[in-house]
Coordinates of C-alpha atoms in Angstrom, one line a residue:
M18 CA 0.0 0.0 0.0
P19 CA 1.5 3.3 -1.0
D20 CA 2.1 5.9 1.7
F21 CA 0.3 9.3 1.6
H22 CA 3.2 11.0 -0.1
A23 CA 2.9 8.6 -3.1
I24 CA -0.8 9.1 -3.3
A25 CA -0.4 12.9 -3.1
D26 CA 2.2 12.6 -5.9
A27 CA -0.3 10.7 -8.1
V28 CA -3.0 13.3 -7.6
A29 CA -0.5 16.1 -8.2
A30 CA 0.4 14.4 -11.5
E31 CA -3.3 14.4 -12.5
I32 CA -3.5 18.1 -11.7
A33 CA -0.3 18.8 -13.7
S34 CA -1.5 16.9 -16.7
G35 CA -4.9 18.6 -16.7
K36 CA -6.8 15.5 -16.0
L37 CA -7.9 17.2 -12.8
A38 CA -8.6 20.7 -14.1
A39 CA -8.6 23.9 -12.0
G40 CA -11.8 24.1 -10.1
S41 CA -12.4 20.3 -10.1
R42 CA -13.9 19.1 -6.8
L43 CA -12.1 16.2 -5.1
P44 CA -14.4 13.6 -3.6
P45 CA -15.1 13.6 0.1
Q46 CA -12.2 12.2 2.1
R47 CA -14.1 9.0 3.0
T48 CA -15.0 8.4 -0.7
F49 CA -11.4 9.1 -1.6
A50 CA -10.2 6.6 1.0
D51 CA -12.6 3.9 -0.3
N52 CA -11.5 4.5 -3.9
W53 CA -7.8 4.1 -3.0
G54 CA -8.4 1.3 -0.5
I55 CA -6.7 3.4 2.3
A56 CA -7.7 4.4 5.8
A57 CA -9.7 7.6 6.3
S58 CA -6.8 9.0 8.3
T59 CA -4.5 8.4 5.4
A60 CA -6.9 10.2 3.0
S61 CA -6.9 13.2 5.4
R62 CA -3.1 13.3 5.3
V63 CA -3.2 13.2 1.5
Y64 CA -5.5 16.2 1.4
A65 CA -3.4 18.0 3.9
E66 CA -0.3 17.4 1.8
L67 CA -2.0 18.6 -1.4
T68 CA -3.1 21.7 0.5
R69 CA 0.5 22.3 1.8
R70 CA 1.8 22.1 -1.8
G71 CA -0.8 24.8 -2.8
L72 CA -2.5 22.4 -5.2
V73 CA -6.0 22.4 -3.6
T74 CA -8.0 24.5 -1.3
G75 CA -10.8 23.6 1.1
E76 CA -13.9 25.8 0.9
V77 CA -16.0 25.6 4.1
G78 CA -19.3 24.0 3.4
R79 CA -18.4 23.3 -0.3
G80 CA -15.6 20.8 -0.4
T81 CA -12.0 20.6 -1.6
F82 CA -11.1 22.0 -5.1
V83 CA -8.1 22.1 -7.4
R84 CA -6.6 25.5 -7.2
A85 CA -6.2 27.8 -10.2
P86 CA -2.6 27.8 -11.7
E87 CA 0.0 29.8 -10.0
T88 CA 0.0 32.4 -12.8
L89 CA -3.6 33.3 -11.8
R90 CA -3.0 33.8 -8.1
A91 CA -2.5 36.8 -5.8
V92 CA 1.3 37.0 -6.4
R93 CA 0.6 38.3 -9.9
I94 CA -2.2 40.8 -9.4
S95 CA 0.2 43.7 -9.0
E96 CA 1.7 42.9 -12.4
A97 CA 0.3 42.8 -15.9
A98 CA -1.4 39.5 -16.7
D99 CA -0.4 37.2 -19.5
A100 CA -3.9 36.9 -20.7
P101 CA -5.0 39.1 -23.7
I102 CA -7.7 40.8 -21.5
D103 CA -6.3 41.8 -18.1
L104 CA -9.0 42.2 -15.5
Q105 CA -6.6 41.6 -12.6
L106 CA -4.6 44.8 -12.5
A107 CA -6.5 47.7 -10.8
I108 CA -4.7 50.6 -12.3
S109 CA -5.7 53.3 -14.8
S110 CA -3.4 54.9 -17.4
S111 CA -3.8 56.4 -20.8
L112 CA -1.9 58.6 -23.3
E113 CA -4.2 61.5 -22.4
Q114 CA -3.1 61.2 -18.8
A115 CA 0.6 60.9 -19.8
A116 CA 0.2 64.0 -22.0
L117 CA -0.8 66.0 -19.0
M118 CA 2.2 64.7 -17.0
A119 CA 4.9 65.1 -19.7
P120 CA 5.6 68.8 -19.3
A121 CA 7.0 68.3 -15.8
L122 CA 10.0 66.5 -17.3
H123 CA 11.1 69.7 -19.0
S124 CA 11.6 71.4 -15.7
L125 CA 14.3 68.8 -14.9
A126 CA 16.1 69.1 -18.2
G127 CA 18.7 71.7 -17.0
P128 CA 21.8 70.4 -15.2
A129 CA 21.2 72.5 -12.0
A130 CA 17.6 71.3 -11.6
L131 CA 18.5 67.7 -12.3
W132 CA 21.5 67.8 -9.9
E133 CA 19.2 69.0 -7.2
A134 CA 16.6 66.3 -8.0
L135 CA 19.3 63.6 -7.7
C136 CA 20.2 64.4 -4.1
A137 CA 20.1 61.8 -1.4
A138 CA 16.6 60.7 -0.3
S139 CA 15.1 61.5 3.0
P140 CA 12.0 60.0 4.6
F141 CA 10.7 63.6 5.1
G142 CA 11.4 64.7 1.5
P143 CA 12.9 67.9 0.3
D144 CA 12.3 71.3 1.9
G145 CA 8.7 72.3 1.7
A146 CA 7.4 68.9 0.6
G147 CA 5.6 68.1 3.8
P148 CA 3.4 71.2 3.9
A149 CA 2.7 70.8 0.1
V150 CA 1.6 67.2 0.4
A151 CA -0.4 68.0 3.6
H152 CA -2.4 70.6 1.6
F153 CA -2.8 68.2 -1.3
L154 CA -4.2 65.4 0.9
A155 CA -6.4 67.8 2.9
T156 CA -10.2 67.5 2.8
S157 CA -12.9 69.9 4.1
R158 CA -12.7 68.2 7.5
W159 CA -9.0 67.1 7.8
T160 CA -5.6 68.4 7.1
P161 CA -2.7 66.1 8.1
D162 CA 0.2 67.5 10.2
P163 CA 2.9 68.6 7.7
A164 CA 5.6 67.4 10.2
G165 CA 4.2 63.9 10.0
I166 CA 4.4 63.5 6.2
L167 CA 6.8 60.8 5.1
F168 CA 7.8 59.7 1.6
A169 CA 8.0 55.9 0.9
G170 CA 9.0 54.2 -2.3
G171 CA 5.3 53.3 -3.0
G172 CA 2.1 52.2 -1.2
R173 CA 3.4 48.8 -0.3
Q174 CA 6.6 50.2 1.2
A175 CA 4.5 52.7 3.2
I176 CA 2.4 49.9 4.6
A177 CA 5.4 47.8 5.4
C178 CA 7.1 50.7 7.3
A179 CA 4.0 51.5 9.3
L180 CA 3.5 47.8 10.3
A181 CA 7.1 47.3 11.2
A182 CA 7.1 50.5 13.3
L183 CA 3.9 49.7 15.2
C184 CA 4.2 45.9 15.6
Q185 CA 6.7 43.4 16.8
P186 CA 7.2 39.8 15.4
G187 CA 4.4 37.6 16.9
D188 CA 2.0 40.5 17.5
R189 CA -1.7 40.3 16.5
L190 CA -2.9 42.6 13.8
G191 CA -6.6 43.1 13.3
V192 CA -7.7 43.1 9.6
E193 CA -10.8 42.7 7.5
P194 CA -11.4 39.1 6.5
L195 CA -10.8 40.0 2.9
T196 CA -7.9 42.4 2.4
Y197 CA -5.1 43.6 0.2
P198 CA -3.0 40.6 -0.8
S199 CA 0.3 42.4 -0.6
M200 CA -0.4 43.3 3.0
I201 CA -1.0 39.6 3.8
R202 CA 2.5 38.8 2.4
I203 CA 4.1 41.8 4.2
A204 CA 2.6 40.8 7.5
A205 CA 3.9 37.2 7.0
R206 CA 7.4 38.5 6.3
L207 CA 7.2 40.6 9.5
G208 CA 6.0 37.6 11.5
L209 CA 2.7 39.1 12.4
Q210 CA -0.5 37.1 13.2
L211 CA -3.4 38.4 11.2
V212 CA -6.7 38.3 13.1
P213 CA -9.8 38.7 10.9
I214 CA -12.5 41.0 12.3
Q215 CA -16.1 40.6 11.2
I216 CA -17.4 43.3 8.7
D217 CA -20.7 44.3 7.3
D218 CA -21.7 46.5 4.3
Q219 CA -20.6 49.5 6.3
G220 CA -17.1 48.3 7.2
I221 CA -15.6 46.8 10.3
D222 CA -18.0 45.6 13.0
L223 CA -17.1 47.6 16.2
E224 CA -18.6 45.0 18.6
A225 CA -16.6 42.2 17.0
L226 CA -13.4 44.4 17.1
A227 CA -14.0 45.2 20.8
R228 CA -14.6 41.5 21.7
T229 CA -11.5 40.4 19.8
H230 CA -9.3 43.0 21.4
A231 CA -10.7 42.3 24.9
A232 CA -10.1 38.5 24.5
K233 CA -6.5 39.0 23.5
P234 CA -5.0 42.4 22.8
L235 CA -4.2 43.5 19.3
A236 CA -1.1 45.5 18.5
A237 CA -2.8 47.5 15.8
I238 CA -5.4 47.2 13.1
Y239 CA -5.1 47.7 9.3
I240 CA -8.3 48.6 7.3
Q241 CA -9.4 50.0 4.0
P242 CA -12.3 52.3 4.9
T243 CA -12.8 53.8 1.5
L244 CA -13.5 51.7 -1.6
H245 CA -12.3 48.6 0.0
N246 CA -10.2 46.2 -2.1
P247 CA -11.8 43.8 -3.2
L248 CA -15.3 44.5 -2.0
G249 CA -15.7 48.1 -3.1
I250 CA -17.6 49.1 0.1
S251 CA -16.9 52.3 2.1
M252 CA -17.5 53.1 5.7
T253 CA -20.3 55.5 6.5
P254 CA -19.4 58.7 8.4
E255 CA -21.2 57.4 11.4
R256 CA -19.1 54.2 11.5
R257 CA -15.9 56.2 11.0
Q258 CA -16.8 58.4 13.9
A259 CA -17.6 55.5 16.1
L260 CA -14.4 53.7 15.2
G261 CA -12.4 56.9 15.8
H262 CA -13.9 57.2 19.3
W263 CA -13.1 53.5 20.0
L264 CA -9.5 53.8 18.8
E265 CA -9.0 56.8 21.1
A266 CA -10.5 55.0 24.1
A267 CA -8.6 51.7 23.4
G268 CA -5.3 53.5 22.8
L269 CA -4.8 51.5 19.6
Y270 CA -3.3 52.6 16.3
C271 CA -5.0 52.0 13.0
I272 CA -3.3 51.9 9.6
E273 CA -5.7 53.5 7.1
D274 CA -5.0 52.3 3.6
A275 CA -6.3 55.1 1.4
A276 CA -5.0 53.9 -2.0
F277 CA -8.3 54.4 -3.7
A278 CA -9.6 57.3 -1.6
F279 CA -8.9 59.8 -4.4
L280 CA -11.9 58.2 -6.2
S281 CA -14.3 59.2 -3.4
D282 CA -15.4 62.2 -1.5
A283 CA -15.4 60.4 1.8
T284 CA -13.7 62.0 4.8
P285 CA -10.7 60.0 5.9
L286 CA -10.8 58.0 9.1
A287 CA -7.8 60.0 10.2
A288 CA -10.1 63.0 10.6
Y289 CA -12.0 61.3 13.4
A290 CA -8.9 60.0 15.3
P291 CA -5.9 62.0 14.1
D292 CA -3.8 60.9 17.0
R293 CA -4.5 57.2 16.5
V294 CA -4.6 56.8 12.7
V295 CA -1.5 56.3 10.5
Y296 CA -2.8 57.3 7.0
V297 CA -1.2 55.7 4.0
N298 CA -1.6 56.8 0.4
S299 CA 0.3 56.6 -2.8
M300 CA 0.6 58.0 -6.3
Q301 CA 0.6 54.6 -8.1
K302 CA -3.2 54.5 -8.4
R303 CA -3.7 58.3 -8.5
L304 CA -1.1 59.0 -11.2
A305 CA 0.6 55.9 -12.6
P306 CA 2.0 52.6 -11.2
G307 CA 5.6 53.4 -12.2
I308 CA 5.8 56.6 -10.0
G309 CA 7.2 54.9 -6.9
V310 CA 6.0 57.5 -4.3
G311 CA 3.9 56.7 -1.3
F312 CA 2.8 58.9 1.5
V313 CA 2.5 58.3 5.2
A314 CA 0.7 60.9 7.4
A315 CA 1.8 59.8 10.8
P316 CA 0.8 61.0 14.3
R317 CA 3.8 62.7 16.0
P318 CA 4.4 59.9 18.6
V319 CA 5.2 57.4 15.8
K320 CA 6.5 59.4 12.9
D321 CA 10.1 59.1 13.9
A322 CA 9.8 55.3 14.4
I323 CA 8.3 55.0 10.9
A324 CA 11.1 57.2 9.5
A325 CA 13.7 55.0 11.1
V326 CA 12.2 51.9 9.5
M327 CA 12.3 53.7 6.1
R328 CA 15.9 54.5 6.5
A329 CA 16.9 51.0 7.8
G330 CA 15.1 49.3 4.9
G331 CA 16.0 51.8 2.2
W332 CA 12.3 52.2 1.6
M333 CA 12.3 56.0 1.0
A334 CA 11.0 57.4 -2.2
P335 CA 13.7 58.3 -4.8
S336 CA 14.4 62.0 -4.8
L337 CA 13.9 62.3 -8.5
A338 CA 10.4 60.7 -8.3
V339 CA 9.5 63.0 -5.3
R340 CA 10.5 66.1 -7.4
L341 CA 8.3 65.0 -10.2
V342 CA 5.4 64.3 -7.9
M343 CA 5.8 67.7 -6.2
S344 CA 5.8 69.4 -9.7
W345 CA 2.6 67.6 -10.6
I346 CA 1.0 68.6 -7.4
A347 CA 2.1 72.2 -7.7
D348 CA 0.8 72.8 -11.2
G349 CA -2.5 71.0 -10.7
T350 CA -1.6 68.0 -12.9
A351 CA -2.2 65.5 -10.1
V352 CA -5.8 66.8 -9.6
R353 CA -6.6 66.8 -13.3
V354 CA -5.2 63.3 -13.9
A355 CA -7.2 62.0 -10.9
G356 CA -10.3 63.6 -12.4
L357 CA -9.8 61.8 -15.7
K358 CA -9.4 58.5 -13.8
R359 CA -12.6 59.1 -11.8
K360 CA -14.6 59.9 -14.9
D361 CA -13.3 56.8 -16.6
A362 CA -14.0 54.6 -13.6
R363 CA -17.7 55.7 -13.6
A364 CA -18.1 54.8 -17.2
R365 CA -16.5 51.4 -16.7
Q366 CA -18.7 50.7 -13.7
A367 CA -21.8 51.5 -15.8
L368 CA -20.5 49.2 -18.6
A369 CA -20.0 46.3 -16.1
A370 CA -23.5 46.9 -14.6
R371 CA -25.1 47.0 -18.1
I372 CA -23.4 43.8 -19.3
L373 CA -23.4 41.7 -16.2
G374 CA -26.5 43.1 -14.6
A375 CA -26.7 45.6 -11.7
E376 CA -28.1 42.9 -9.5
R377 CA -24.8 40.9 -10.0
V378 CA -22.4 43.9 -9.8
P379 CA -23.6 46.5 -7.3
A380 CA -22.5 49.9 -8.5
R381 CA -19.6 51.4 -6.5
T382 CA -19.7 54.6 -8.6
D383 CA -16.0 55.4 -8.9
A384 CA -14.2 52.1 -7.9
F385 CA -11.5 50.6 -10.2
H386 CA -12.9 47.1 -9.5
A387 CA -16.1 45.2 -9.1
W388 CA -17.0 42.2 -6.9
L389 CA -18.8 39.5 -8.7
E390 CA -20.6 36.8 -6.6
L391 CA -20.9 33.5 -8.5
P392 CA -23.8 31.1 -8.8
P393 CA -23.5 27.9 -6.8
A394 CA -22.5 25.7 -9.8
W395 CA -19.2 27.6 -10.1
S396 CA -16.4 27.7 -7.6
A397 CA -14.2 30.8 -7.6
D398 CA -11.1 29.0 -8.8
A399 CA -13.1 27.1 -11.5
F400 CA -14.6 30.3 -12.8
T401 CA -11.2 32.0 -12.8
A402 CA -9.6 29.2 -14.7
A403 CA -12.4 29.0 -17.2
A404 CA -12.1 32.7 -17.9
A405 CA -8.4 32.4 -18.3
Q406 CA -8.9 29.7 -20.9
Q407 CA -10.9 32.2 -22.9
G408 CA -8.3 34.9 -22.6
V409 CA -9.7 36.9 -19.6
A410 CA -7.6 37.2 -16.4
I411 CA -9.6 37.8 -13.2
T412 CA -8.8 37.2 -9.5
S413 CA -10.4 34.6 -7.3
S414 CA -11.6 35.6 -3.9
G415 CA -9.1 33.3 -2.3
A416 CA -6.3 35.8 -3.2
F417 CA -7.8 38.2 -0.6
A418 CA -8.7 35.8 2.1
V419 CA -6.9 36.2 5.4
T420 CA -8.0 32.7 6.5
P421 CA -7.5 30.0 3.8
G422 CA -10.8 28.3 2.9
R423 CA -12.9 31.2 4.2
A424 CA -13.3 33.1 1.0
P425 CA -16.7 33.8 -0.4
N426 CA -17.7 32.3 -3.7
A427 CA -16.8 35.3 -5.8
V428 CA -14.2 37.0 -8.0
R429 CA -12.8 40.5 -8.3
L430 CA -12.9 42.2 -11.7
A431 CA -10.4 45.0 -12.2
L432 CA -12.2 47.3 -14.7
S433 CA -9.7 50.1 -15.0
A434 CA -6.6 48.7 -16.9
A435 CA -8.0 47.2 -20.1
P436 CA -8.9 49.3 -23.1
L437 CA -12.6 49.9 -23.2
K438 CA -13.1 47.6 -26.2
D439 CA -11.2 44.8 -24.5
L440 CA -13.1 45.4 -21.3
E441 CA -16.4 45.1 -23.0
Q442 CA -15.3 41.9 -24.8
G443 CA -14.0 40.4 -21.5
L444 CA -17.3 41.2 -19.7
Q445 CA -19.2 39.5 -22.5
V446 CA -17.1 36.4 -22.0
L447 CA -17.8 36.4 -18.3
R448 CA -21.6 36.9 -18.9
A449 CA -21.6 33.9 -21.2
L450 CA -19.7 31.8 -18.6
L451 CA -22.2 32.7 -15.9
A452 CA -24.9 31.3 -18.1
T453 CA -23.1 27.9 -18.2
T454 CA -21.9 25.3 -15.7
P455 CA -18.4 23.9 -15.3
N456 CA -17.6 20.6 -17.0
D457 CA -16.9 18.8 -13.8
A458 CA -19.6 17.1 -11.7
P459 CA -22.2 19.5 -10.3
I460 CA -21.7 20.6 -6.8
E461 CA -24.2 19.1 -4.3

């Protein structure tokens, strides 16, 4: 009788050959044991080994499914997809936007200007940068402290610096159950334990947060209160105010990821608890992914600690990139480009609602992405793989799940990157898929 490793190897070979396609459901463990003539405990070890290898995933209440290929998983969603139609990458760029940004390069053409822009980087940026960015990020109800403005080499670097400054290895970090995949990987590198906190359609549930923190203290929390990725929901002002009061009372810091906030008029959470919220933003979504400048608006007690992490990791924004960004802010280009992106996002959301149906894709007005819940016949990985076979790259919900196997049966559609003609074609492909069922046995 082969041991569980040999059986796992045999199943893995079927997956590699395509005999077991992505999204195929494995039989219940007892049935698997009977088919192979092994003990139920051995079947359990086979399934555990396949899960460890990343070949299958267990979905609570649904069963165990073959995972989508590695090229379709979360590690790739911050890069352009190989598929002809890319609905994974949540960015927006166009020649029209680039035309607005191009004149700033002329200001660096002279030797003196370029020499100044090539100086050594600092977490606090060049002279005058803090007040300028504070004014740029300000809303009617909130203006960040200019002394707390830090410049990281992008949004992910800004998040990493904030986490490393606020938390120690082994600490518990409260997060939404579905969250930014890069944050999950950053937290793992830092040795942090992610603790999912229940949410509703208005954001994080305060009672659940309070219970979790009381049971075993959290070191901090990380949330996306505005146009959440992947769900697209935003906290109401009332929920933001209540959370702000709770953070003040609990003495807990919150990292507010505002990557998509420029697409919304919502007041930042930082306005409700300025001494307890570390606000993180970047120019990758607002301007272009190759900019490489992220902002941290930090309360005074932690700004120096975050700056120290930036220096230690070399995570400051390059001086040349900062100079360009400051130029785009000063002449209004950053505002104009963001306005173009916002208008484009609305049009794409309307297109998705028209093709897929507003009942399937709730309108999130200005979001770069849409959350598509799937019919019971499809698993998220099976739908993702079927779309890929027809040239459309989308992202399975499992990419965003903090707890493996706890992802809803849904996919995220990034609407912003593909040309409009390609987006319409890709959405038509997905609509046709939704009207079919996968080739494997129907799910009971």
